[in-house]
PDB file of C-alpha atoms in Angstrom:
ATOM      1  CA  MET A   1      12.993 -10.432  37.958  1.00 48.00           C
ATOM      2  CA  SER A   2      10.489  -9.109  40.438  1.00 49.00           C
ATOM      3  CA  ASN A   3       7.076  -7.687  39.590  1.00 50.00           C
ATOM      4  CA  GLU A   4       7.545  -4.581  41.700  1.00 56.00           C
ATOM      5  CA  ALA A   5       8.504  -1.119  40.475  1.00 49.00           C
ATOM      6  CA  PRO A   6      10.915   0.614  40.227  1.00 56.00           C
ATOM      7  CA  ARG A   7      12.979  -1.449  37.799  1.00 77.00           C
ATOM      8  CA  THR A   8      16.520  -0.917  36.626  1.00 86.00           C
ATOM      9  CA  GLU A   9      17.963  -0.602  33.149  1.00 87.00           C
ATOM     10  CA  GLU A  10      19.802  -3.903  33.609  1.00 90.00           C
ATOM     11  CA  GLU A  11      16.486  -5.634  34.286  1.00 89.00           C
ATOM     12  CA  PHE A  12      15.042  -4.157  31.118  1.00 88.00           C
ATOM     13  CA  ASN A  13      18.044  -5.332  29.079  1.00 90.00           C
ATOM     14  CA  ALA A  14      17.650  -8.852  30.488  1.00 91.00           C
ATOM     15  CA  PHE A  15      13.896  -8.739  29.759  1.00 91.00           C
ATOM     16  CA  PHE A  16      14.598  -7.563  26.202  1.00 90.00           C
ATOM     17  CA  LYS A  17      17.160 -10.301  25.518  1.00 92.00           C
ATOM     18  CA  ALA A  18      14.856 -12.981  26.872  1.00 93.00           C
ATOM     19  CA  SER A  19      11.631 -11.716  25.270  1.00 92.00           C
ATOM     20  CA  TYR A  20      12.397 -10.127  21.901  1.00 92.00           C
ATOM     21  CA  ASN A  21      12.611 -13.205  19.641  1.00 92.00           C
ATOM     22  CA  PRO A  22       9.756 -15.099  21.340  1.00 93.00           C
ATOM     23  CA  THR A  23       7.549 -12.004  21.006  1.00 91.00           C
ATOM     24  CA  VAL A  24       8.337 -11.638  17.280  1.00 90.00           C
ATOM     25  CA  HIS A  25       7.599 -15.341  16.710  1.00 90.00           C
ATOM     26  CA  ARG A  26       4.364 -15.159  18.703  1.00 90.00           C
ATOM     27  CA  LEU A  27       3.205 -12.162  16.682  1.00 89.00           C
ATOM     28  CA  MET A  28       4.050 -13.874  13.386  1.00 87.00           C
ATOM     29  CA  ARG A  29       2.147 -17.022  14.442  1.00 88.00           C
ATOM     30  CA  LEU A  30      -0.934 -14.956  15.246  1.00 85.00           C
ATOM     31  CA  GLU A  31      -0.668 -12.661  12.214  1.00 82.00           C
ATOM     32  CA  ALA A  32       0.304 -15.027   9.381  1.00 75.00           C
ATOM     33  CA  ARG A  33       0.063 -12.350   6.671  1.00 81.00           C
ATOM     34  CA  LEU A  34       2.490 -10.058   8.507  1.00 82.00           C
ATOM     35  CA  ALA A  35       5.975  -9.815   6.995  1.00 86.00           C
ATOM     36  CA  GLN A  36       8.861 -10.584   9.332  1.00 87.00           C
ATOM     37  CA  ALA A  37      10.311  -7.094   8.914  1.00 89.00           C
ATOM     38  CA  ASP A  38       6.950  -5.572   9.879  1.00 89.00           C
ATOM     39  CA  ALA A  39       6.671  -7.880  12.903  1.00 89.00           C
ATOM     40  CA  GLN A  40      10.172  -6.909  14.030  1.00 92.00           C
ATOM     41  CA  ALA A  41       9.396  -3.204  13.619  1.00 92.00           C
ATOM     42  CA  ILE A  42       6.167  -3.554  15.617  1.00 92.00           C
ATOM     43  CA  VAL A  43       7.898  -5.447  18.424  1.00 91.00           C
ATOM     44  CA  ALA A  44      10.817  -2.992  18.463  1.00 92.00           C
ATOM     45  CA  ARG A  45       8.391  -0.081  18.823  1.00 92.00           C
ATOM     46  CA  ALA A  46       6.528  -1.914  21.603  1.00 92.00           C
ATOM     47  CA  PHE A  47       9.817  -2.518  23.422  1.00 91.00           C
ATOM     48  CA  HIS A  48      10.703   1.153  23.047  1.00 91.00           C
ATOM     49  CA  GLU A  49       7.368   2.160  24.581  1.00 91.00           C
ATOM     50  CA  THR A  50       7.916  -0.361  27.364  1.00 90.00           C
ATOM     51  CA  SER A  51      11.386   1.024  28.068  1.00 90.00           C
ATOM     52  CA  MET A  52      10.025   4.558  28.326  1.00 90.00           C
ATOM     53  CA  ARG A  53       7.652   3.483  31.109  1.00 89.00           C
ATOM     54  CA  TRP A  54       9.836   0.724  32.561  1.00 89.00           C
ATOM     55  CA  SER A  55       9.937   2.086  36.091  1.00 86.00           C
ATOM     56  CA  GLU A  56       6.098   2.130  36.244  1.00 87.00           C
ATOM     57  CA  VAL A  57       5.429  -1.287  34.692  1.00 86.00           C
ATOM     58  CA  ARG A  58       4.174  -3.958  37.099  1.00 87.00           C
ATOM     59  CA  ASP A  59       3.716  -6.817  34.594  1.00 90.00           C
ATOM     60  CA  PRO A  60       6.372  -6.444  31.867  1.00 91.00           C
ATOM     61  CA  GLY A  61       5.133  -9.337  29.700  1.00 90.00           C
ATOM     62  CA  GLY A  62       1.524  -8.192  29.812  1.00 91.00           C
ATOM     63  CA  PHE A  63       2.407  -4.552  29.223  1.00 91.00           C
ATOM     64  CA  LEU A  64       4.672  -5.450  26.305  1.00 91.00           C
ATOM     65  CA  TRP A  65       2.066  -7.674  24.642  1.00 92.00           C
ATOM     66  CA  ASP A  66      -0.585  -4.962  25.057  1.00 91.00           C
ATOM     67  CA  ARG A  67       1.749  -2.562  23.219  1.00 92.00           C
ATOM     68  CA  VAL A  68       2.430  -5.156  20.500  1.00 91.00           C
ATOM     69  CA  VAL A  69      -1.313  -5.621  19.915  1.00 90.00           C
ATOM     70  CA  LYS A  70      -1.896  -1.859  19.732  1.00 90.00           C
ATOM     71  CA  ARG A  71       1.000  -1.313  17.305  1.00 90.00           C
ATOM     72  CA  THR A  72      -0.222  -4.221  15.145  1.00 89.00           C
ATOM     73  CA  ILE A  73      -3.649  -2.606  14.929  1.00 87.00           C
ATOM     74  CA  ASP A  74      -1.970   0.681  13.974  1.00 87.00           C
ATOM     75  CA  HIS A  75       0.025  -1.173  11.305  1.00 85.00           C
ATOM     76  CA  TRP A  76      -3.090  -2.673   9.676  1.00 84.00           C
ATOM     77  CA  ARG A  77      -4.935   0.642   9.815  1.00 83.00           C
ATOM     78  CA  LYS A  78      -2.028   2.342   8.084  1.00 82.00           C
ATOM     79  CA  GLN A  79      -1.947  -0.401   5.425  1.00 77.00           C
ATOM     80  CA  GLU A  80      -5.674   0.017   4.754  1.00 72.00           C
ATOM     81  CA  ALA A  81      -5.303   3.798   4.544  1.00 67.00           C
ATOM     82  CA  THR A  82      -2.576   3.510   1.887  1.00 57.00           C
ATOM     83  CA  PRO A  83      -4.341   2.541  -1.323  1.00 57.00           C
ATOM     84  CA  GLU A  84      -2.408   0.779  -4.027  1.00 54.00           C
ATOM     85  CA  ILE A  85      -2.430   2.213  -7.519  1.00 51.00           C
ATOM     86  CA  PRO A  86      -4.621  -0.238  -9.437  1.00 52.00           C
ATOM     87  CA  CYS A  87      -2.922   0.213 -12.782  1.00 53.00           C
ATOM     88  CA  ASP A  88       0.398  -0.459 -14.411  1.00 51.00           C
ATOM     89  CA  THR A  89       1.979   2.985 -14.443  1.00 48.00           C
ATOM     90  CA  SER A  90       4.831   1.821 -16.654  1.00 50.00           C
ATOM     91  CA  GLU A  91       2.575   1.594 -19.695  1.00 51.00           C
ATOM     92  CA  ARG A  92       2.910   4.186 -22.434  1.00 49.00           C
ATOM     93  CA  ILE A  93      -0.370   5.960 -21.776  1.00 48.00           C
ATOM     94  CA  PHE A  94       0.600   6.841 -18.222  1.00 47.00           C
ATOM     95  CA  VAL A  95       4.245   7.804 -18.600  1.00 47.00           C
ATOM     96  CA  ARG A  96       5.193  10.752 -20.724  1.00 50.00           C
ATOM     97  CA  PRO A  97       8.658  12.217 -21.178  1.00 55.00           C
ATOM     98  CA  ALA A  98       9.370  15.608 -19.679  1.00 57.00           C
ATOM     99  CA  PRO A  99       8.978  18.432 -22.208  1.00 57.00           C
ATOM    100  CA  MET A 100      12.049  19.925 -23.863  1.00 62.00           C
ATOM    101  CA  ASP A 101      12.666  23.646 -23.583  1.00 62.00           C
ATOM    102  CA  GLY A 102       9.983  25.485 -25.513  1.00 59.00           C
ATOM    103  CA  GLU A 103       7.661  22.458 -25.703  1.00 56.00           C
ATOM    104  CA  PRO A 104       4.251  22.601 -24.051  1.00 53.00           C
ATOM    105  CA  GLU A 105       3.674  20.754 -20.776  1.00 54.00           C
ATOM    106  CA  ARG A 106       2.180  17.309 -21.364  1.00 51.00           C
ATOM    107  CA  TYR A 107       0.787  16.816 -17.881  1.00 56.00           C
ATOM    108  CA  MET A 108      -2.965  16.278 -17.676  1.00 60.00           C
ATOM    109  CA  ASP A 109      -5.069  16.358 -14.560  1.00 67.00           C
ATOM    110  CA  ARG A 110      -7.472  13.567 -13.720  1.00 72.00           C
ATOM    111  CA  MET A 111     -10.552  15.441 -14.963  1.00 77.00           C
ATOM    112  CA  HIS A 112      -8.935  16.000 -18.341  1.00 78.00           C
ATOM    113  CA  VAL A 113      -7.989  12.324 -18.593  1.00 79.00           C
ATOM    114  CA  GLU A 114     -11.584  11.388 -17.747  1.00 83.00           C
ATOM    115  CA  LYS A 115     -12.827  13.657 -20.551  1.00 86.00           C
ATOM    116  CA  LEU A 116     -10.478  11.932 -22.992  1.00 86.00           C
ATOM    117  CA  ILE A 117     -11.685   8.518 -21.862  1.00 88.00           C
ATOM    118  CA  ASP A 118     -15.249   9.733 -22.441  1.00 90.00           C
ATOM    119  CA  GLU A 119     -14.331  10.383 -26.092  1.00 91.00           C
ATOM    120  CA  LEU A 120     -13.696   6.655 -26.609  1.00 92.00           C
ATOM    121  CA  SER A 121     -16.396   4.191 -27.590  1.00 93.00           C
ATOM    122  CA  PRO A 122     -18.442   2.799 -24.692  1.00 92.00           C
ATOM    123  CA  ARG A 123     -16.672  -0.580 -25.025  1.00 93.00           C
ATOM    124  CA  ASP A 124     -13.210   1.059 -24.942  1.00 93.00           C
ATOM    125  CA  GLN A 125     -14.250   3.219 -21.990  1.00 91.00           C
ATOM    126  CA  ARG A 126     -15.348   0.147 -20.061  1.00 91.00           C
ATOM    127  CA  ALA A 127     -12.148  -1.730 -20.878  1.00 91.00           C
ATOM    128  CA  ILE A 128      -9.905   1.188 -19.844  1.00 89.00           C
ATOM    129  CA  ARG A 129     -11.813   1.876 -16.619  1.00 88.00           C
ATOM    130  CA  LEU A 130     -11.876  -1.790 -15.603  1.00 89.00           C
ATOM    131  CA  ASP A 131      -8.134  -1.991 -16.261  1.00 87.00           C
ATOM    132  CA  LEU A 132      -7.543   1.101 -14.116  1.00 83.00           C
ATOM    133  CA  GLU A 133      -9.550  -0.541 -11.331  1.00 83.00           C
ATOM    134  CA  GLY A 134      -7.217  -3.544 -11.494  1.00 86.00           C
ATOM    135  CA  ALA A 135      -9.570  -6.031 -13.140  1.00 87.00           C
ATOM    136  CA  THR A 136      -8.057  -9.325 -14.274  1.00 90.00           C
ATOM    137  CA  SER A 137      -8.378 -10.586 -17.838  1.00 89.00           C
ATOM    138  CA  ALA A 138     -11.121 -12.957 -16.693  1.00 90.00           C
ATOM    139  CA  GLN A 139     -13.062 -10.133 -15.028  1.00 91.00           C
ATOM    140  CA  LEU A 140     -12.596  -7.938 -18.084  1.00 91.00           C
ATOM    141  CA  ALA A 141     -13.820 -10.750 -20.359  1.00 92.00           C
ATOM    142  CA  GLU A 142     -16.880 -11.307 -18.197  1.00 91.00           C
ATOM    143  CA  ALA A 143     -17.735  -7.595 -18.162  1.00 90.00           C
ATOM    144  CA  LEU A 144     -17.295  -7.311 -21.931  1.00 91.00           C
ATOM    145  CA  GLY A 145     -19.106 -10.582 -22.620  1.00 92.00           C
ATOM    146  CA  THR A 146     -16.211 -12.135 -24.525  1.00 93.00           C
ATOM    147  CA  THR A 147     -13.231 -14.495 -24.131  1.00 93.00           C
ATOM    148  CA  GLU A 148     -10.102 -13.540 -22.221  1.00 92.00           C
ATOM    149  CA  ASN A 149      -8.018 -13.298 -25.390  1.00 94.00           C
ATOM    150  CA  ALA A 150     -10.595 -11.068 -27.053  1.00 93.00           C
ATOM    151  CA  ALA A 151     -10.756  -8.937 -23.899  1.00 93.00           C
ATOM    152  CA  ARG A 152      -6.968  -8.491 -23.896  1.00 92.00           C
ATOM    153  CA  VAL A 153      -7.052  -7.493 -27.577  1.00 94.00           C
ATOM    154  CA  CYS A 154      -9.914  -5.067 -26.878  1.00 93.00           C
ATOM    155  CA  LEU A 155      -7.955  -3.507 -23.985  1.00 92.00           C
ATOM    156  CA  SER A 156      -4.790  -3.228 -26.044  1.00 93.00           C
ATOM    157  CA  ARG A 157      -6.640  -1.479 -28.859  1.00 94.00           C
ATOM    158  CA  ALA A 158      -8.450   0.794 -26.402  1.00 92.00           C
ATOM    159  CA  LYS A 159      -5.119   1.820 -24.890  1.00 91.00           C
ATOM    160  CA  LYS A 160      -3.738   2.599 -28.351  1.00 92.00           C
ATOM    161  CA  ARG A 161      -6.794   4.728 -29.168  1.00 92.00           C
ATOM    162  CA  PHE A 162      -6.484   6.496 -25.822  1.00 88.00           C
ATOM    163  CA  ALA A 163      -2.768   7.128 -26.434  1.00 86.00           C
ATOM    164  CA  LYS A 164      -3.653   8.735 -29.784  1.00 89.00           C
ATOM    165  CA  LEU A 165      -6.115  11.031 -27.996  1.00 87.00           C
ATOM    166  CA  VAL A 166      -3.450  11.967 -25.460  1.00 82.00           C
ATOM    167  CA  ASP A 167      -0.929  12.668 -28.230  1.00 82.00           C
ATOM    168  CA  ARG A 168      -3.501  14.790 -30.067  1.00 83.00           C
ATOM    169  CA  GLU A 169      -4.133  16.815 -26.903  1.00 77.00           C
ATOM    170  CA  ALA A 170      -0.399  17.258 -26.340  1.00 71.00           C
ATOM    171  CA  GLU A 171      -0.028  18.703 -29.844  1.00 74.00           C
ATOM    172  CA  VAL A 172      -2.913  21.116 -29.237  1.00 69.00           C
ATOM    173  CA  ARG A 173      -1.357  22.385 -26.025  1.00 59.00           C
TER     174      ARG A 173
END
């Protein structure tokens, strides 16, 4: 394949067949924490961008790798911008059944939930908030100044007390 433009579609297809797998493997070697599916998606997008400008490209390998690097940066930025929910949303205090006809709505906004947490004892508040932030049992124990088992018991009891507050509020509404 020559390094002079314009290039043909057949040349691109040959370039793709020869370069796709090595490019995915190179990316995965350089970015060890990247999942294979993500690496393949990044490389596929880079190849698409290369194909769109194929007739202008002078150095296909260099142009392709530049696109791969840019798409990888975009990937990591997107991952950082998508925060994970730091709590187990399957637990009773976070999941409520939909109301039946005639029942009041049980949805509470964040500010209302914060007010309910504020009604708990300072120790329960700390346990609940640390759990919502994703703290481990060891971190919770350290913050509460107790053992891990005692911290888990404290958190469990705090969640039960919080659930009672939520149920009380649901009855009031």
